[in-house]
């Protein structure tokens, strides 16, 4: 099956520094990738939708200058948490849509694959 | 605004028991509904996807139903096993008209299932 790889799996950084998380589709091309954040015992909350070659679309309440998203190729999207603070500590997870499939909206749910997630701890 | 609620938040059962997890959503204008499994500290594994025109889907010991008009879905797990212990997430796919017709998955908080040997 399709594989989405996230790196790093976990990272600890000092407050005020920036950290980059990568999301790669390993055996398919992804025109769209999604970034989620999950706090303990909470839902996955969509942060932004990343489209290859264009600017990401951020959800309401998500600071675009703090969470920089770059989707430079069909297989890679990156999320950079800038000037991280302890409250940014969370589980970040990406998902990717296979461009070959899901040509109809109704079937698009079949073709979204999730990464393993990245634990960020800011100290 | 679409909201997804899962009940119960946690469930502990003895091995072999059949169980039902519940999911409700506030806006019936969905494309599909998915059930995912999430192991501690891990990503998501898709279990079942029900299109909006379907009533149920089955995979092995899992059966998911969808009643779109009432905004409800259930995940039935037969003959539960300790390996079924995980958090089960329900998510609905909806369209975001303001974003060029893109789709969004809206998740519930999940039900944490523990199956005791």
mmCIF file of C-alpha atoms in Angstrom:
data_model
loop_
_atom_site.group_PDB
_atom_site.id
_atom_site.type_symbol
_atom_site.label_atom_id
_atom_site.label_comp_id
_atom_site.label_asym_id
_atom_site.label_seq_id
_atom_site.Cartn_x
_atom_site.Cartn_y
_atom_site.Cartn_z
ATOM 1 C CA UNK A 1 0.000 0.000 0.000
ATOM 2 C CA UNK A 2 0.918 3.650 -0.254
ATOM 3 C CA UNK A 3 3.353 4.923 2.344
ATOM 4 C CA UNK A 4 3.750 8.356 3.836
ATOM 5 C CA UNK A 5 6.900 8.925 5.832
ATOM 6 C CA UNK A 6 7.395 11.614 8.434
ATOM 7 C CA UNK A 7 10.715 12.720 9.852
ATOM 8 C CA UNK A 8 11.694 13.126 12.582
ATOM 9 C CA UNK A 9 9.463 10.821 14.633
ATOM 10 C CA UNK A 10 10.228 12.878 17.695
ATOM 11 C CA UNK A 11 12.192 16.023 18.384
ATOM 12 C CA UNK A 12 13.066 18.078 21.428
ATOM 13 C CA UNK A 13 14.026 21.687 20.907
ATOM 14 C CA UNK A 14 14.713 24.729 23.009
ATOM 15 C CA UNK A 15 12.182 27.492 23.305
ATOM 16 C CA UNK A 16 12.742 30.154 20.656
ATOM 17 C CA UNK A 17 14.319 27.867 18.093
ATOM 18 C CA UNK A 18 12.763 26.563 14.890
ATOM 19 C CA UNK A 19 12.154 22.972 13.944
ATOM 20 C CA UNK A 20 11.319 21.416 10.583
ATOM 21 C CA UNK A 21 9.188 18.321 10.043
ATOM 22 C CA UNK A 22 9.179 16.520 6.711
ATOM 23 C CA UNK A 23 6.359 14.587 5.114
ATOM 24 C CA UNK A 24 7.184 12.392 2.128
ATOM 25 C CA UNK A 25 5.029 10.234 -0.084
ATOM 26 C CA UNK A 26 7.303 7.293 -0.831
ATOM 27 C CA UNK A 27 5.630 5.496 -3.701
ATOM 28 C CA UNK A 28 3.169 7.965 -5.116
ATOM 29 C CA UNK A 29 2.896 11.600 -6.077
ATOM 30 C CA UNK A 30 0.839 13.828 -3.846
ATOM 31 C CA UNK A 31 -0.565 17.066 -5.194
ATOM 32 C CA UNK A 32 -2.141 17.778 -1.831
ATOM 33 C CA UNK A 33 -0.836 17.193 1.662
ATOM 34 C CA UNK A 34 -2.541 17.991 4.938
ATOM 35 C CA UNK A 35 -0.976 18.935 8.260
ATOM 36 C CA UNK A 36 -2.732 18.134 11.532
ATOM 37 C CA UNK A 37 -1.956 18.762 15.176
ATOM 38 C CA UNK A 38 -3.162 16.562 17.986
ATOM 39 C CA UNK A 39 -2.974 17.493 21.652
ATOM 40 C CA UNK A 40 -3.326 14.717 24.238
ATOM 41 C CA UNK A 41 -6.830 13.283 24.380
ATOM 42 C CA UNK A 42 -7.981 15.689 21.692
ATOM 43 C CA UNK A 43 -9.066 15.382 18.080
ATOM 44 C CA UNK A 44 -6.753 15.755 15.167
ATOM 45 C CA UNK A 45 -7.130 19.354 14.127
ATOM 46 C CA UNK A 46 -6.381 20.361 10.561
ATOM 47 C CA UNK A 47 -3.795 23.129 10.483
ATOM 48 C CA UNK A 48 -3.328 23.667 6.782
ATOM 49 C CA UNK A 49 -3.718 22.196 3.341
ATOM 50 C CA UNK A 50 -0.566 22.153 1.284
ATOM 51 C CA UNK A 51 -0.766 22.172 -2.506
ATOM 52 C CA UNK A 52 2.284 21.501 -4.637
ATOM 53 C CA UNK A 53 3.655 24.659 -6.190
ATOM 54 C CA UNK A 54 1.309 27.049 -4.452
ATOM 55 C CA UNK A 55 0.805 28.651 -1.080
ATOM 56 C CA UNK A 56 -0.699 26.599 1.692
ATOM 57 C CA UNK A 57 -4.230 27.260 2.879
ATOM 58 C CA UNK A 58 -4.344 27.711 6.634
ATOM 59 C CA UNK A 59 -7.253 26.993 8.932
ATOM 60 C CA UNK A 60 -8.738 29.759 10.997
ATOM 61 C CA UNK A 61 -6.664 30.446 14.079
ATOM 62 C CA UNK A 62 -3.458 28.935 12.717
ATOM 63 C CA UNK A 63 -0.654 31.480 12.373
ATOM 64 C CA UNK A 64 0.859 31.160 8.928
ATOM 65 C CA UNK A 65 3.994 33.046 9.938
ATOM 66 C CA UNK A 66 4.584 30.660 12.801
ATOM 67 C CA UNK A 67 3.847 27.435 10.988
ATOM 68 C CA UNK A 68 5.605 27.679 7.639
ATOM 69 C CA UNK A 69 4.584 25.101 5.076
ATOM 70 C CA UNK A 70 6.475 24.380 1.895
ATOM 71 C CA UNK A 71 5.286 21.893 -0.700
ATOM 72 C CA UNK A 72 8.095 22.174 -3.207
ATOM 73 C CA UNK A 73 7.669 18.845 -4.954
ATOM 74 C CA UNK A 74 5.047 16.186 -5.561
ATOM 75 C CA UNK A 75 6.557 13.970 -2.894
ATOM 76 C CA UNK A 76 7.620 16.358 -0.142
ATOM 77 C CA UNK A 77 5.962 18.874 2.136
ATOM 78 C CA UNK A 78 7.633 20.468 5.133
ATOM 79 C CA UNK A 79 6.228 22.120 8.239
ATOM 80 C CA UNK A 80 8.532 24.521 10.079
ATOM 81 C CA UNK A 81 7.544 25.612 13.556
ATOM 82 C CA UNK A 82 9.282 28.946 14.011
ATOM 83 C CA UNK A 83 10.243 30.410 17.352
ATOM 84 C CA UNK A 84 8.778 27.389 19.088
ATOM 85 C CA UNK A 85 7.340 27.685 22.577
ATOM 86 C CA UNK A 86 6.305 25.035 25.088
ATOM 87 C CA UNK A 87 2.654 25.428 24.091
ATOM 88 C CA UNK A 88 3.599 24.260 20.592
ATOM 89 C CA UNK A 89 4.509 20.865 22.037
ATOM 90 C CA UNK A 90 2.184 18.431 20.337
ATOM 91 C CA UNK A 91 1.840 15.512 17.949
ATOM 92 C CA UNK A 92 2.020 16.682 14.340
ATOM 93 C CA UNK A 93 0.799 14.371 11.612
ATOM 94 C CA UNK A 94 0.563 14.733 7.872
ATOM 95 C CA UNK A 95 -1.514 13.039 5.237
ATOM 96 C CA UNK A 96 -1.191 12.942 1.479
ATOM 97 C CA UNK A 97 -3.558 12.428 -1.406
ATOM 98 C CA UNK A 98 -2.495 10.238 -4.311
ATOM 99 C CA UNK A 99 -2.848 12.335 -7.448
ATOM 100 C CA UNK A 100 -3.608 9.316 -9.621
ATOM 101 C CA UNK A 101 -6.755 8.417 -7.756
ATOM 102 C CA UNK A 102 -9.697 10.187 -6.214
ATOM 103 C CA UNK A 103 -10.719 12.003 -9.315
ATOM 104 C CA UNK A 104 -14.193 12.384 -7.959
ATOM 105 C CA UNK A 105 -14.789 14.093 -4.684
ATOM 106 C CA UNK A 106 -16.873 11.219 -3.460
ATOM 107 C CA UNK A 107 -14.010 8.782 -3.746
ATOM 108 C CA UNK A 108 -11.258 11.034 -2.495
ATOM 109 C CA UNK A 109 -11.432 9.605 0.972
ATOM 110 C CA UNK A 110 -9.979 6.355 -0.329
ATOM 111 C CA UNK A 111 -6.791 7.948 -1.416
ATOM 112 C CA UNK A 112 -5.587 9.867 1.619
ATOM 113 C CA UNK A 113 -2.728 8.231 3.491
ATOM 114 C CA UNK A 114 -1.372 9.265 6.878
ATOM 115 C CA UNK A 115 2.167 9.471 8.116
ATOM 116 C CA UNK A 116 3.327 8.062 11.438
ATOM 117 C CA UNK A 117 3.389 11.478 13.071
ATOM 118 C CA UNK A 118 6.054 13.557 14.778
ATOM 119 C CA UNK A 119 6.227 14.320 18.482
ATOM 120 C CA UNK A 120 7.487 17.811 19.212
ATOM 121 C CA UNK A 121 8.549 18.787 22.709
ATOM 122 C CA UNK A 122 9.671 22.345 23.315
ATOM 123 C CA UNK A 123 11.602 22.888 26.535
ATOM 124 C CA UNK B 1 -19.519 24.103 11.461
ATOM 125 C CA UNK B 2 -19.177 20.353 11.377
ATOM 126 C CA UNK B 3 -18.645 18.720 14.763
ATOM 127 C CA UNK B 4 -17.938 15.053 15.334
ATOM 128 C CA UNK B 5 -18.621 13.426 18.682
ATOM 129 C CA UNK B 6 -17.588 9.962 19.785
ATOM 130 C CA UNK B 7 -19.104 8.074 22.664
ATOM 131 C CA UNK B 8 -17.831 6.608 24.881
ATOM 132 C CA UNK B 9 -14.482 8.307 25.367
ATOM 133 C CA UNK B 10 -13.061 5.099 26.786
ATOM 134 C CA UNK B 11 -14.192 1.498 26.907
ATOM 135 C CA UNK B 12 -12.756 -1.539 28.638
ATOM 136 C CA UNK B 13 -14.058 -5.005 27.804
ATOM 137 C CA UNK B 14 -13.019 -8.616 28.362
ATOM 138 C CA UNK B 15 -11.604 -10.545 25.446
ATOM 139 C CA UNK B 16 -14.220 -12.135 23.204
ATOM 140 C CA UNK B 17 -16.911 -9.557 23.792
ATOM 141 C CA UNK B 18 -18.736 -7.861 20.942
ATOM 142 C CA UNK B 19 -18.797 -4.080 21.192
ATOM 143 C CA UNK B 20 -20.130 -0.959 19.524
ATOM 144 C CA UNK B 21 -18.468 2.407 19.194
ATOM 145 C CA UNK B 22 -20.599 5.414 18.386
ATOM 146 C CA UNK B 23 -19.986 8.489 16.278
ATOM 147 C CA UNK B 24 -22.299 11.408 15.584
ATOM 148 C CA UNK B 25 -21.885 14.428 13.346
ATOM 149 C CA UNK B 26 -23.834 17.653 13.136
ATOM 150 C CA UNK B 27 -23.884 18.342 9.393
ATOM 151 C CA UNK B 28 -25.231 15.573 7.176
ATOM 152 C CA UNK B 29 -23.689 17.089 4.034
ATOM 153 C CA UNK B 30 -20.734 14.744 3.965
ATOM 154 C CA UNK B 31 -18.996 12.851 1.209
ATOM 155 C CA UNK B 32 -17.970 9.922 3.307
ATOM 156 C CA UNK B 33 -17.191 8.748 6.802
ATOM 157 C CA UNK B 34 -14.094 6.858 7.857
ATOM 158 C CA UNK B 35 -13.099 4.898 10.899
ATOM 159 C CA UNK B 36 -9.423 4.920 11.808
ATOM 160 C CA UNK B 37 -7.324 3.125 14.351
ATOM 161 C CA UNK B 38 -4.548 4.943 16.190
ATOM 162 C CA UNK B 39 -2.063 3.115 18.368
ATOM 163 C CA UNK B 40 -0.339 5.112 21.136
ATOM 164 C CA UNK B 41 2.095 7.644 19.703
ATOM 165 C CA UNK B 42 1.495 6.427 16.183
ATOM 166 C CA UNK B 43 -0.174 7.517 12.988
ATOM 167 C CA UNK B 44 -3.573 6.506 11.665
ATOM 168 C CA UNK B 45 -4.634 3.305 9.978
ATOM 169 C CA UNK B 46 -7.803 3.458 7.908
ATOM 170 C CA UNK B 47 -10.213 0.671 8.865
ATOM 171 C CA UNK B 48 -13.384 1.313 6.937
ATOM 172 C CA UNK B 49 -14.724 3.998 4.641
ATOM 173 C CA UNK B 50 -18.427 4.448 3.981
ATOM 174 C CA UNK B 51 -19.497 6.603 1.074
ATOM 175 C CA UNK B 52 -22.413 8.928 1.724
ATOM 176 C CA UNK B 53 -24.659 6.786 -0.481
ATOM 177 C CA UNK B 54 -23.838 3.595 1.422
ATOM 178 C CA UNK B 55 -25.335 2.220 4.608
ATOM 179 C CA UNK B 56 -22.553 -0.038 5.822
ATOM 180 C CA UNK B 57 -19.167 -1.558 5.163
ATOM 181 C CA UNK B 58 -17.612 -4.722 6.506
ATOM 182 C CA UNK B 59 -14.049 -5.880 6.874
ATOM 183 C CA UNK B 60 -13.346 -9.039 8.808
ATOM 184 C CA UNK B 61 -14.613 -8.622 12.353
ATOM 185 C CA UNK B 62 -15.434 -4.962 11.773
ATOM 186 C CA UNK B 63 -18.720 -3.573 10.561
ATOM 187 C CA UNK B 64 -19.458 0.118 10.200
ATOM 188 C CA UNK B 65 -22.871 1.582 9.575
ATOM 189 C CA UNK B 66 -23.905 5.030 8.457
ATOM 190 C CA UNK B 67 -27.196 6.835 8.892
ATOM 191 C CA UNK B 68 -26.511 10.131 7.215
ATOM 192 C CA UNK B 69 -29.922 11.629 7.832
ATOM 193 C CA UNK B 70 -29.590 11.240 11.574
ATOM 194 C CA UNK B 71 -25.887 12.020 11.606
ATOM 195 C CA UNK B 72 -24.797 8.750 13.161
ATOM 196 C CA UNK B 73 -22.343 5.966 12.553
ATOM 197 C CA UNK B 74 -21.428 2.905 14.547
ATOM 198 C CA UNK B 75 -18.396 0.658 14.455
ATOM 199 C CA UNK B 76 -19.143 -2.879 15.529
ATOM 200 C CA UNK B 77 -16.248 -5.090 16.574
ATOM 201 C CA UNK B 78 -17.006 -8.774 16.912
ATOM 202 C CA UNK B 79 -15.149 -11.167 19.169
ATOM 203 C CA UNK B 80 -12.755 -8.537 20.452
ATOM 204 C CA UNK B 81 -9.086 -9.413 20.989
ATOM 205 C CA UNK B 82 -6.338 -7.752 23.067
ATOM 206 C CA UNK B 83 -4.737 -6.678 19.788
ATOM 207 C CA UNK B 84 -7.782 -4.530 19.120
ATOM 208 C CA UNK B 85 -6.744 -2.250 21.979
ATOM 209 C CA UNK B 86 -6.214 1.205 20.484
ATOM 210 C CA UNK B 87 -7.962 4.518 20.000
ATOM 211 C CA UNK B 88 -10.626 4.466 17.318
ATOM 212 C CA UNK B 89 -11.257 7.696 15.460
ATOM 213 C CA UNK B 90 -14.260 8.637 13.392
ATOM 214 C CA UNK B 91 -13.850 11.269 10.673
ATOM 215 C CA UNK B 92 -16.207 12.787 8.129
ATOM 216 C CA UNK B 93 -15.161 14.236 4.796
ATOM 217 C CA UNK B 94 -16.833 17.489 3.918
ATOM 218 C CA UNK B 95 -16.425 20.013 1.174
ATOM 219 C CA UNK B 96 -14.983 23.432 1.800
ATOM 220 C CA UNK B 97 -16.577 25.723 -0.766
ATOM 221 C CA UNK B 98 -14.491 28.749 0.215
ATOM 222 C CA UNK B 99 -11.290 26.873 -0.561
ATOM 223 C CA UNK B 100 -11.940 26.042 -4.174
ATOM 224 C CA UNK B 101 -13.911 22.926 -3.462
ATOM 225 C CA UNK B 102 -11.258 21.136 -1.492
ATOM 226 C CA UNK B 103 -12.286 18.526 1.018
ATOM 227 C CA UNK B 104 -11.596 18.377 4.724
ATOM 228 C CA UNK B 105 -11.572 15.533 7.192
ATOM 229 C CA UNK B 106 -13.134 16.452 10.526
ATOM 230 C CA UNK B 107 -12.205 14.097 13.344
ATOM 231 C CA UNK B 108 -13.829 13.128 16.602
ATOM 232 C CA UNK B 109 -11.779 12.844 19.791
ATOM 233 C CA UNK B 110 -11.792 9.093 19.598
ATOM 234 C CA UNK B 111 -12.750 6.164 21.784
ATOM 235 C CA UNK B 112 -9.920 4.496 23.656
ATOM 236 C CA UNK B 113 -10.581 0.769 23.661
ATOM 237 C CA UNK B 114 -8.911 -1.667 26.006
ATOM 238 C CA UNK B 115 -9.536 -5.376 25.533
ATOM 239 C CA UNK B 116 -8.436 -7.351 28.566
ATOM 240 C CA UNK B 117 -7.138 -10.898 28.140
#
